[in-house]
PDB file of C-alpha atoms in Angstrom:
ATOM      1  CA  MET A   1      76.505 145.460 135.364  1.00 96.00           C
ATOM      2  CA  LEU A   2      76.131 146.755 138.815  1.00 98.00           C
ATOM      3  CA  LEU A   3      78.436 145.485 141.529  1.00 98.00           C
ATOM      4  CA  LEU A   4      77.036 145.149 145.188  1.00 98.00           C
ATOM      5  CA  THR A   5      78.986 144.585 148.182  1.00 98.00           C
ATOM      6  CA  GLY A   6      77.217 144.069 151.419  1.00 96.00           C
ATOM      7  CA  ALA A   7      74.456 142.378 149.596  1.00 96.00           C
ATOM      8  CA  THR A   8      73.574 140.125 152.935  1.00 95.00           C
ATOM      9  CA  GLY A   9      73.386 143.392 155.301  1.00 94.00           C
ATOM     10  CA  THR A  10      70.538 145.123 156.776  1.00 96.00           C
ATOM     11  CA  ILE A  11      70.354 147.485 153.812  1.00 97.00           C
ATOM     12  CA  GLY A  12      71.910 145.288 151.187  1.00 96.00           C
ATOM     13  CA  LEU A  13      68.953 142.625 151.041  1.00 96.00           C
ATOM     14  CA  PRO A  14      66.098 145.035 150.577  1.00 97.00           C
ATOM     15  CA  LEU A  15      68.215 146.952 148.109  1.00 98.00           C
ATOM     16  CA  LEU A  16      69.001 143.716 146.135  1.00 97.00           C
ATOM     17  CA  ARG A  17      65.368 142.721 146.326  1.00 97.00           C
ATOM     18  CA  ARG A  18      64.637 145.977 144.616  1.00 97.00           C
ATOM     19  CA  LEU A  19      67.314 145.613 141.901  1.00 97.00           C
ATOM     20  CA  THR A  20      66.333 142.396 140.793  1.00 97.00           C
ATOM     21  CA  ASP A  21      62.567 142.722 140.592  1.00 96.00           C
ATOM     22  CA  ALA A  22      63.658 145.864 138.262  1.00 95.00           C
ATOM     23  CA  GLY A  23      65.571 143.532 136.123  1.00 95.00           C
ATOM     24  CA  VAL A  24      68.879 145.234 136.927  1.00 96.00           C
ATOM     25  CA  PRO A  25      71.928 142.874 136.248  1.00 97.00           C
ATOM     26  CA  VAL A  26      73.594 142.847 139.456  1.00 98.00           C
ATOM     27  CA  ARG A  27      76.868 141.055 140.881  1.00 98.00           C
ATOM     28  CA  CYS A  28      77.616 140.290 144.326  1.00 97.00           C
ATOM     29  CA  LEU A  29      80.817 140.290 146.071  1.00 97.00           C
ATOM     30  CA  VAL A  30      80.229 137.600 148.878  1.00 95.00           C
ATOM     31  CA  ARG A  31      82.057 134.933 151.184  1.00 92.00           C
ATOM     32  CA  ASP A  32      79.007 132.895 151.197  1.00 91.00           C
ATOM     33  CA  PRO A  33      76.419 132.808 148.617  1.00 92.00           C
ATOM     34  CA  ARG A  34      73.907 130.838 150.946  1.00 92.00           C
ATOM     35  CA  ARG A  35      73.382 133.916 152.788  1.00 92.00           C
ATOM     36  CA  LEU A  36      71.710 135.742 149.759  1.00 93.00           C
ATOM     37  CA  GLY A  37      68.605 133.246 150.217  1.00 90.00           C
ATOM     38  CA  SER A  38      66.678 132.720 147.044  1.00 90.00           C
ATOM     39  CA  GLN A  39      68.353 136.059 145.518  1.00 92.00           C
ATOM     40  CA  ARG A  40      71.324 133.969 144.874  1.00 90.00           C
ATOM     41  CA  VAL A  41      69.927 132.591 141.603  1.00 92.00           C
ATOM     42  CA  ARG A  42      68.962 136.027 140.439  1.00 95.00           C
ATOM     43  CA  VAL A  43      72.427 137.412 140.516  1.00 96.00           C
ATOM     44  CA  GLN A  44      76.032 136.708 139.263  1.00 96.00           C
ATOM     45  CA  ILE A  45      78.057 135.525 142.144  1.00 96.00           C
ATOM     46  CA  ALA A  46      81.808 136.923 142.634  1.00 96.00           C
ATOM     47  CA  LEU A  47      83.732 135.216 145.848  1.00 95.00           C
ATOM     48  CA  GLY A  48      85.587 137.127 147.688  1.00 93.00           C
ATOM     49  CA  ASP A  49      85.572 139.760 150.383  1.00 91.00           C
ATOM     50  CA  LEU A  50      86.997 142.960 151.806  1.00 93.00           C
ATOM     51  CA  ALA A  51      89.871 141.351 152.841  1.00 93.00           C
ATOM     52  CA  ASP A  52      91.075 140.045 149.473  1.00 92.00           C
ATOM     53  CA  PRO A  53      91.724 142.669 147.282  1.00 92.00           C
ATOM     54  CA  PHE A  54      92.602 140.380 144.581  1.00 93.00           C
ATOM     55  CA  SER A  55      89.038 139.345 144.320  1.00 94.00           C
ATOM     56  CA  PHE A  56      88.081 142.965 143.311  1.00 96.00           C
ATOM     57  CA  ARG A  57      89.333 142.487 139.803  1.00 92.00           C
ATOM     58  CA  HIS A  58      87.204 139.475 138.951  1.00 92.00           C
ATOM     59  CA  ALA A  59      84.276 141.175 140.772  1.00 96.00           C
ATOM     60  CA  LEU A  60      84.556 144.403 138.724  1.00 97.00           C
ATOM     61  CA  ARG A  61      85.000 142.754 135.108  1.00 96.00           C
ATOM     62  CA  GLY A  62      82.260 144.307 132.711  1.00 96.00           C
ATOM     63  CA  VAL A  63      80.963 146.491 135.905  1.00 97.00           C
ATOM     64  CA  ASP A  64      79.806 150.029 135.147  1.00 97.00           C
ATOM     65  CA  THR A  65      78.218 150.957 138.765  1.00 98.00           C
ATOM     66  CA  VAL A  66      79.690 149.948 142.215  1.00 98.00           C
ATOM     67  CA  VAL A  67      77.431 150.282 145.343  1.00 98.00           C
ATOM     68  CA  HIS A  68      79.831 149.754 148.234  1.00 98.00           C
ATOM     69  CA  MET A  69      77.739 149.024 151.517  1.00 97.00           C
ATOM     70  CA  ALA A  70      80.053 146.390 153.072  1.00 96.00           C
ATOM     71  CA  SER A  71      81.564 147.165 156.147  1.00 95.00           C
ATOM     72  CA  VAL A  72      82.284 145.846 159.839  1.00 95.00           C
ATOM     73  CA  THR A  73      81.746 147.188 163.236  1.00 94.00           C
ATOM     74  CA  ARG A  74      84.234 144.953 165.167  1.00 94.00           C
ATOM     75  CA  ASP A  75      87.680 143.642 164.382  1.00 93.00           C
ATOM     76  CA  GLN A  76      87.519 140.575 162.320  1.00 92.00           C
ATOM     77  CA  PRO A  77      90.064 137.616 161.799  1.00 91.00           C
ATOM     78  CA  ALA A  78      90.698 138.603 158.603  1.00 89.00           C
ATOM     79  CA  GLY A  79      91.362 142.640 159.264  1.00 93.00           C
ATOM     80  CA  SER A  80      90.830 145.482 161.820  1.00 95.00           C
ATOM     81  CA  ILE A  81      88.031 147.801 161.710  1.00 96.00           C
ATOM     82  CA  GLU A  82      90.369 150.200 160.070  1.00 97.00           C
ATOM     83  CA  GLU A  83      91.550 147.723 157.501  1.00 96.00           C
ATOM     84  CA  LEU A  84      88.082 146.581 156.580  1.00 96.00           C
ATOM     85  CA  ALA A  85      85.940 149.602 156.586  1.00 96.00           C
ATOM     86  CA  GLY A  86      88.442 152.218 155.603  1.00 96.00           C
ATOM     87  CA  ILE A  87      91.593 150.732 153.609  1.00 96.00           C
ATOM     88  CA  ALA A  88      89.400 148.143 151.948  1.00 97.00           C
ATOM     89  CA  ALA A  89      87.291 150.953 150.501  1.00 97.00           C
ATOM     90  CA  TRP A  90      90.375 152.760 149.383  1.00 96.00           C
ATOM     91  CA  ARG A  91      91.465 149.851 147.565  1.00 97.00           C
ATOM     92  CA  LEU A  92      88.136 149.259 145.918  1.00 98.00           C
ATOM     93  CA  VAL A  93      87.965 152.927 144.712  1.00 98.00           C
ATOM     94  CA  ARG A  94      91.313 152.139 142.657  1.00 97.00           C
ATOM     95  CA  ALA A  95      90.268 148.862 141.364  1.00 97.00           C
ATOM     96  CA  ALA A  96      87.101 150.472 140.036  1.00 98.00           C
ATOM     97  CA  GLU A  97      89.055 153.239 138.383  1.00 97.00           C
ATOM     98  CA  ARG A  98      91.410 150.876 136.863  1.00 96.00           C
ATOM     99  CA  ALA A  99      88.359 148.726 135.780  1.00 97.00           C
ATOM    100  CA  GLY A 100      86.610 151.617 133.904  1.00 96.00           C
ATOM    101  CA  VAL A 101      83.960 151.704 136.385  1.00 97.00           C
ATOM    102  CA  GLU A 102      81.917 154.923 135.960  1.00 96.00           C
ATOM    103  CA  ARG A 103      79.752 155.383 138.895  1.00 97.00           C
ATOM    104  CA  PHE A 104      80.658 154.345 142.657  1.00 98.00           C
ATOM    105  CA  VAL A 105      77.989 154.619 145.322  1.00 98.00           C
ATOM    106  CA  PHE A 106      79.503 154.724 148.902  1.00 98.00           C
ATOM    107  CA  PHE A 107      77.687 154.435 152.389  1.00 97.00           C
ATOM    108  CA  SER A 108      79.488 156.464 155.128  1.00 97.00           C
ATOM    109  CA  THR A 109      77.748 157.537 158.053  1.00 97.00           C
ATOM    110  CA  LEU A 110      76.769 160.535 159.919  1.00 97.00           C
ATOM    111  CA  GLY A 111      79.437 161.717 162.359  1.00 93.00           C
ATOM    112  CA  ALA A 112      82.317 160.281 160.093  1.00 96.00           C
ATOM    113  CA  SER A 113      85.397 162.034 160.807  1.00 95.00           C
ATOM    114  CA  THR A 114      89.050 161.665 161.422  1.00 94.00           C
ATOM    115  CA  ARG A 115      88.535 163.473 164.840  1.00 93.00           C
ATOM    116  CA  SER A 116      85.807 160.917 166.215  1.00 94.00           C
ATOM    117  CA  SER A 117      86.300 158.897 169.379  1.00 92.00           C
ATOM    118  CA  ALA A 118      84.612 155.663 167.377  1.00 96.00           C
ATOM    119  CA  ARG A 119      87.424 153.716 165.232  1.00 97.00           C
ATOM    120  CA  LEU A 120      84.473 152.999 162.712  1.00 97.00           C
ATOM    121  CA  LEU A 121      83.627 156.740 161.922  1.00 97.00           C
ATOM    122  CA  ARG A 122      87.376 157.331 161.791  1.00 97.00           C
ATOM    123  CA  ALA A 123      87.676 154.463 159.058  1.00 97.00           C
ATOM    124  CA  LYS A 124      84.525 155.648 157.046  1.00 98.00           C
ATOM    125  CA  ALA A 125      85.877 159.347 156.986  1.00 97.00           C
ATOM    126  CA  ILE A 126      89.286 158.018 155.337  1.00 96.00           C
ATOM    127  CA  ALA A 127      87.197 156.037 152.973  1.00 97.00           C
ATOM    128  CA  GLU A 128      84.782 158.630 152.147  1.00 97.00           C
ATOM    129  CA  ARG A 129      87.739 161.071 151.136  1.00 97.00           C
ATOM    130  CA  ALA A 130      89.004 158.271 148.906  1.00 96.00           C
ATOM    131  CA  VAL A 131      85.722 158.257 147.267  1.00 98.00           C
ATOM    132  CA  VAL A 132      85.414 161.985 146.768  1.00 97.00           C
ATOM    133  CA  GLU A 133      89.109 162.649 145.445  1.00 97.00           C
ATOM    134  CA  SER A 134      88.619 159.734 143.037  1.00 96.00           C
ATOM    135  CA  SER A 135      88.249 160.160 139.128  1.00 96.00           C
ATOM    136  CA  LEU A 136      84.856 158.381 139.490  1.00 97.00           C
ATOM    137  CA  GLN A 137      81.100 159.885 139.386  1.00 97.00           C
ATOM    138  CA  TYR A 138      80.255 159.302 143.172  1.00 97.00           C
ATOM    139  CA  THR A 139      76.870 159.712 145.422  1.00 98.00           C
ATOM    140  CA  VAL A 140      77.921 159.406 149.089  1.00 98.00           C
ATOM    141  CA  PHE A 141      75.189 158.371 151.607  1.00 98.00           C
ATOM    142  CA  ALA A 142      75.522 159.229 155.397  1.00 98.00           C
ATOM    143  CA  PRO A 143      72.867 157.807 157.436  1.00 98.00           C
ATOM    144  CA  SER A 144      72.020 158.075 160.963  1.00 98.00           C
ATOM    145  CA  LEU A 145      71.220 154.636 162.870  1.00 97.00           C
ATOM    146  CA  VAL A 146      69.854 152.294 160.247  1.00 98.00           C
ATOM    147  CA  TYR A 147      67.588 149.599 161.359  1.00 97.00           C
ATOM    148  CA  SER A 148      65.017 146.731 160.541  1.00 96.00           C
ATOM    149  CA  PRO A 149      63.002 144.468 163.002  1.00 94.00           C
ATOM    150  CA  SER A 150      65.423 141.558 162.441  1.00 90.00           C
ATOM    151  CA  ASP A 151      68.783 143.532 162.094  1.00 94.00           C
ATOM    152  CA  PRO A 152      71.628 142.282 164.748  1.00 93.00           C
ATOM    153  CA  PHE A 153      70.952 145.387 167.008  1.00 94.00           C
ATOM    154  CA  ILE A 154      67.202 145.067 167.261  1.00 95.00           C
ATOM    155  CA  THR A 155      67.741 141.283 168.140  1.00 95.00           C
ATOM    156  CA  LEU A 156      70.416 141.928 170.633  1.00 94.00           C
ATOM    157  CA  LEU A 157      67.871 143.991 172.555  1.00 95.00           C
ATOM    158  CA  GLU A 158      65.210 141.440 171.843  1.00 95.00           C
ATOM    159  CA  ARG A 159      67.264 138.769 173.683  1.00 94.00           C
ATOM    160  CA  MET A 160      68.548 141.234 176.330  1.00 93.00           C
ATOM    161  CA  SER A 161      64.805 142.152 177.047  1.00 94.00           C
ATOM    162  CA  LEU A 162      64.507 138.477 178.667  1.00 94.00           C
ATOM    163  CA  LEU A 163      66.414 139.621 181.336  1.00 94.00           C
ATOM    164  CA  PRO A 164      64.752 141.043 184.432  1.00 95.00           C
ATOM    165  CA  VAL A 165      66.386 144.494 183.491  1.00 95.00           C
ATOM    166  CA  LEU A 166      67.365 145.944 180.262  1.00 95.00           C
ATOM    167  CA  PRO A 167      70.990 147.021 180.332  1.00 95.00           C
ATOM    168  CA  ILE A 168      72.383 149.895 178.268  1.00 94.00           C
ATOM    169  CA  SER A 169      75.916 151.220 177.802  1.00 93.00           C
ATOM    170  CA  GLY A 170      76.651 154.559 179.481  1.00 92.00           C
ATOM    171  CA  THR A 171      73.868 157.017 180.052  1.00 92.00           C
ATOM    172  CA  GLY A 172      71.958 156.452 176.968  1.00 94.00           C
ATOM    173  CA  ARG A 173      71.650 160.040 176.186  1.00 96.00           C
ATOM    174  CA  ALA A 174      73.289 159.910 172.682  1.00 96.00           C
ATOM    175  CA  GLY A 175      70.899 160.956 170.224  1.00 97.00           C
ATOM    176  CA  PHE A 176      69.982 159.211 166.907  1.00 98.00           C
ATOM    177  CA  GLN A 177      67.639 159.787 164.082  1.00 98.00           C
ATOM    178  CA  PRO A 178      66.745 156.090 163.165  1.00 98.00           C
ATOM    179  CA  ILE A 179      65.836 155.101 159.596  1.00 98.00           C
ATOM    180  CA  TRP A 180      64.020 152.044 158.303  1.00 98.00           C
ATOM    181  CA  ALA A 181      66.666 149.950 155.817  1.00 98.00           C
ATOM    182  CA  GLU A 182      63.724 149.878 153.594  1.00 98.00           C
ATOM    183  CA  ASP A 183      63.534 153.589 153.240  1.00 98.00           C
ATOM    184  CA  VAL A 184      67.138 153.925 152.901  1.00 98.00           C
ATOM    185  CA  ALA A 185      67.033 151.055 149.952  1.00 98.00           C
ATOM    186  CA  ASP A 186      64.418 153.470 148.252  1.00 98.00           C
ATOM    187  CA  CYS A 187      66.633 156.339 148.609  1.00 98.00           C
ATOM    188  CA  VAL A 188      69.639 154.317 146.941  1.00 98.00           C
ATOM    189  CA  ILE A 189      67.185 153.204 143.787  1.00 97.00           C
ATOM    190  CA  ALA A 190      66.360 156.851 143.555  1.00 97.00           C
ATOM    191  CA  ALA A 191      70.082 157.845 142.990  1.00 96.00           C
ATOM    192  CA  LEU A 192      71.162 154.924 140.877  1.00 96.00           C
ATOM    193  CA  PRO A 193      71.557 155.323 136.805  1.00 91.00           C
ATOM    194  CA  GLY A 194      67.889 155.150 135.539  1.00 89.00           C
ATOM    195  CA  GLY A 195      66.461 156.478 138.921  1.00 88.00           C
ATOM    196  CA  PRO A 196      64.404 159.660 138.770  1.00 89.00           C
ATOM    197  CA  ILE A 197      67.435 162.093 140.316  1.00 90.00           C
ATOM    198  CA  ALA A 198      70.374 159.883 138.845  1.00 88.00           C
ATOM    199  CA  GLY A 199      71.930 162.910 137.275  1.00 90.00           C
ATOM    200  CA  GLU A 200      71.198 165.294 140.238  1.00 93.00           C
ATOM    201  CA  ALA A 201      72.864 162.694 142.535  1.00 95.00           C
ATOM    202  CA  ILE A 202      76.440 162.810 140.940  1.00 96.00           C
ATOM    203  CA  GLY A 203      78.914 164.374 143.336  1.00 97.00           C
ATOM    204  CA  THR A 204      76.335 164.582 146.257  1.00 97.00           C
ATOM    205  CA  ARG A 205      76.274 163.652 149.730  1.00 98.00           C
ATOM    206  CA  TYR A 206      72.980 162.691 151.464  1.00 98.00           C
ATOM    207  CA  GLU A 207      72.345 162.662 154.850  1.00 98.00           C
ATOM    208  CA  LEU A 208      69.802 159.993 155.633  1.00 98.00           C
ATOM    209  CA  ALA A 209      67.569 160.624 158.907  1.00 98.00           C
ATOM    210  CA  GLY A 210      64.301 159.378 160.041  1.00 98.00           C
ATOM    211  CA  PRO A 211      61.755 161.707 161.192  1.00 98.00           C
ATOM    212  CA  GLU A 212      62.115 161.333 164.870  1.00 97.00           C
ATOM    213  CA  THR A 213      65.083 162.202 167.275  1.00 97.00           C
ATOM    214  CA  LEU A 214      65.300 159.470 170.004  1.00 98.00           C
ATOM    215  CA  THR A 215      68.183 158.803 172.315  1.00 98.00           C
ATOM    216  CA  TYR A 216      69.673 155.193 172.718  1.00 97.00           C
ATOM    217  CA  ALA A 217      67.510 154.663 176.020  1.00 97.00           C
ATOM    218  CA  GLU A 218      64.329 155.809 173.877  1.00 97.00           C
ATOM    219  CA  ILE A 219      65.250 153.378 171.310  1.00 97.00           C
ATOM    220  CA  ALA A 220      65.568 150.410 173.805  1.00 96.00           C
ATOM    221  CA  GLU A 221      62.090 151.499 175.218  1.00 97.00           C
ATOM    222  CA  THR A 222      60.394 151.546 171.953  1.00 97.00           C
ATOM    223  CA  VAL A 223      61.677 148.015 171.224  1.00 96.00           C
ATOM    224  CA  LEU A 224      60.297 146.629 174.651  1.00 96.00           C
ATOM    225  CA  HIS A 225      56.927 148.209 173.796  1.00 95.00           C
ATOM    226  CA  SER A 226      57.356 146.595 170.409  1.00 95.00           C
ATOM    227  CA  LEU A 227      57.574 143.494 172.562  1.00 94.00           C
ATOM    228  CA  ARG A 228      54.850 144.202 174.953  1.00 94.00           C
ATOM    229  CA  ARG A 229      57.439 143.897 177.560  1.00 93.00           C
ATOM    230  CA  ARG A 230      57.946 145.764 180.610  1.00 93.00           C
ATOM    231  CA  ARG A 231      61.528 145.997 181.789  1.00 94.00           C
ATOM    232  CA  PRO A 232      63.271 148.785 183.966  1.00 95.00           C
ATOM    233  CA  ILE A 233      66.377 149.969 182.071  1.00 95.00           C
ATOM    234  CA  ALA A 234      69.742 149.479 183.830  1.00 95.00           C
ATOM    235  CA  ARG A 235      72.350 152.349 182.825  1.00 95.00           C
ATOM    236  CA  VAL A 236      75.580 150.712 183.076  1.00 95.00           C
ATOM    237  CA  PRO A 237      78.520 152.992 183.561  1.00 96.00           C
ATOM    238  CA  THR A 238      80.724 153.170 180.320  1.00 94.00           C
ATOM    239  CA  ARG A 239      83.865 152.231 182.118  1.00 95.00           C
ATOM    240  CA  VAL A 240      82.261 148.968 183.553  1.00 96.00           C
ATOM    241  CA  VAL A 241      81.004 148.296 180.017  1.00 94.00           C
ATOM    242  CA  ARG A 242      84.201 148.784 178.311  1.00 94.00           C
ATOM    243  CA  ARG A 243      86.196 146.293 180.716  1.00 96.00           C
ATOM    244  CA  THR A 244      83.481 143.784 180.388  1.00 95.00           C
ATOM    245  CA  LEU A 245      83.325 143.817 176.701  1.00 94.00           C
ATOM    246  CA  LYS A 246      86.817 143.772 176.517  1.00 94.00           C
ATOM    247  CA  LEU A 247      87.032 140.568 178.312  1.00 94.00           C
ATOM    248  CA  VAL A 248      83.988 138.974 176.529  1.00 92.00           C
ATOM    249  CA  GLU A 249      85.774 139.709 173.125  1.00 90.00           C
ATOM    250  CA  LEU A 250      88.995 138.345 174.506  1.00 90.00           C
ATOM    251  CA  LEU A 251      87.387 135.245 175.761  1.00 89.00           C
ATOM    252  CA  MET A 252      84.934 134.468 172.820  1.00 90.00           C
ATOM    253  CA  GLY A 253      86.640 136.084 169.842  1.00 85.00           C
ATOM    254  CA  PRO A 254      84.459 136.709 166.976  1.00 82.00           C
ATOM    255  CA  ALA A 255      81.740 135.282 168.780  1.00 86.00           C
ATOM    256  CA  ALA A 256      81.215 137.572 171.250  1.00 90.00           C
ATOM    257  CA  PHE A 257      77.585 138.943 171.558  1.00 90.00           C
ATOM    258  CA  ALA A 258      78.797 142.738 171.687  1.00 92.00           C
ATOM    259  CA  THR A 259      82.186 144.258 171.534  1.00 94.00           C
ATOM    260  CA  TRP A 260      83.356 147.786 173.022  1.00 95.00           C
ATOM    261  CA  ASP A 261      83.628 149.045 169.428  1.00 95.00           C
ATOM    262  CA  GLU A 262      80.041 148.510 168.954  1.00 95.00           C
ATOM    263  CA  ALA A 263      78.904 149.905 172.504  1.00 94.00           C
ATOM    264  CA  GLU A 264      81.061 152.860 171.874  1.00 95.00           C
ATOM    265  CA  LEU A 265      79.152 153.838 168.775  1.00 95.00           C
ATOM    266  CA  LEU A 266      76.036 154.068 170.518  1.00 94.00           C
ATOM    267  CA  GLU A 267      77.513 157.091 172.615  1.00 94.00           C
ATOM    268  CA  VAL A 268      78.234 159.055 169.537  1.00 95.00           C
ATOM    269  CA  PRO A 269      75.064 161.267 168.291  1.00 96.00           C
ATOM    270  CA  LEU A 270      74.048 160.685 164.805  1.00 97.00           C
ATOM    271  CA  ILE A 271      71.593 163.775 163.719  1.00 97.00           C
ATOM    272  CA  SER A 272      71.342 165.462 160.857  1.00 97.00           C
ATOM    273  CA  ARG A 273      70.495 169.127 160.889  1.00 94.00           C
ATOM    274  CA  HIS A 274      68.614 168.509 157.489  1.00 93.00           C
ATOM    275  CA  GLY A 275      66.462 166.088 159.415  1.00 95.00           C
ATOM    276  CA  THR A 276      64.421 164.228 156.677  1.00 98.00           C
ATOM    277  CA  ALA A 277      65.206 166.767 153.956  1.00 98.00           C
ATOM    278  CA  ASP A 278      67.887 164.726 151.939  1.00 98.00           C
ATOM    279  CA  ALA A 279      65.556 161.659 152.065  1.00 98.00           C
ATOM    280  CA  GLU A 280      62.546 163.536 150.546  1.00 97.00           C
ATOM    281  CA  ARG A 281      64.625 165.180 147.891  1.00 96.00           C
ATOM    282  CA  LEU A 282      65.094 161.460 146.936  1.00 97.00           C
ATOM    283  CA  GLY A 283      61.496 161.131 146.736  1.00 96.00           C
ATOM    284  CA  VAL A 284      61.083 159.198 150.221  1.00 97.00           C
ATOM    285  CA  LEU A 285      59.281 159.944 153.565  1.00 98.00           C
ATOM    286  CA  PRO A 286      60.927 157.968 156.237  1.00 98.00           C
ATOM    287  CA  LYS A 287      58.499 156.245 158.599  1.00 97.00           C
ATOM    288  CA  PRO A 288      58.895 156.718 162.394  1.00 97.00           C
ATOM    289  CA  MET A 289      60.577 153.706 164.168  1.00 97.00           C
ATOM    290  CA  PRO A 290      57.343 153.453 166.608  1.00 96.00           C
ATOM    291  CA  ALA A 291      55.242 152.825 163.263  1.00 96.00           C
ATOM    292  CA  VAL A 292      58.072 150.099 161.865  1.00 96.00           C
ATOM    293  CA  LEU A 293      58.128 148.151 164.877  1.00 96.00           C
ATOM    294  CA  GLY A 294      54.121 148.103 165.559  1.00 90.00           C
ATOM    295  CA  VAL A 295      54.275 150.526 168.484  1.00 84.00           C
ATOM    296  CA  GLY A 296      50.940 152.737 169.049  1.00 66.00           C
TER     297      GLY A 296
END
């Protein structure tokens, strides 16, 4: 039995589809099974979330492999970024050890560091250390910006492109190597038990990156081209973005269209010096972002 967290996320949905199509027994830790769509009748459901460590015990019963993707990019009513992206992972690792789990696959991120300016990257670094220092056979994936045509980030850019100008935070110069969620899912499948390099993946950290290095501004331009819309890009000073989004979050709470913590992530470069090499080791040749979004 494989336990999957984050099954309704940008990477989780395509990964879950591959697992069920291959006949892998999957249990999903979810708050709302309806978000699994048609997949909910093909998996076991464990009701719970990262804020409820007591739900881990039931979810881990009979599990030999955990794929932990669930995370947050903003504070939630149930807990902060640090609690849900960092401490919750540590708790899940300890619960997995007690439950006799053999394999733990963790999704970190490029740039994860306790010295990072971004709270999420600091939390991911702490969680990654807990995984690596555990007694479990582990594999860590550290991707650059992961996207799909319908993910929240692309969707927000699409909505903002309806404005006369497309505003972006800061200078827009931070560099990323965007990688398609479908390609990331293929990488994970290759490393799981039964995959072509399952043994090699034990104790390995893979940096997943797409074939192009694009700045935040260039990603915004790519999205505009995919929509066949021409809009000037307006670079909003960081201090203005910070004050505005802090106010928006104060007024709207969890319903805010964006938060400062999310905007700050777009000012931290996520570049792998290995480029696509790790993905190719997993048998995947990542597609360029313009090709995925239909630009060309």
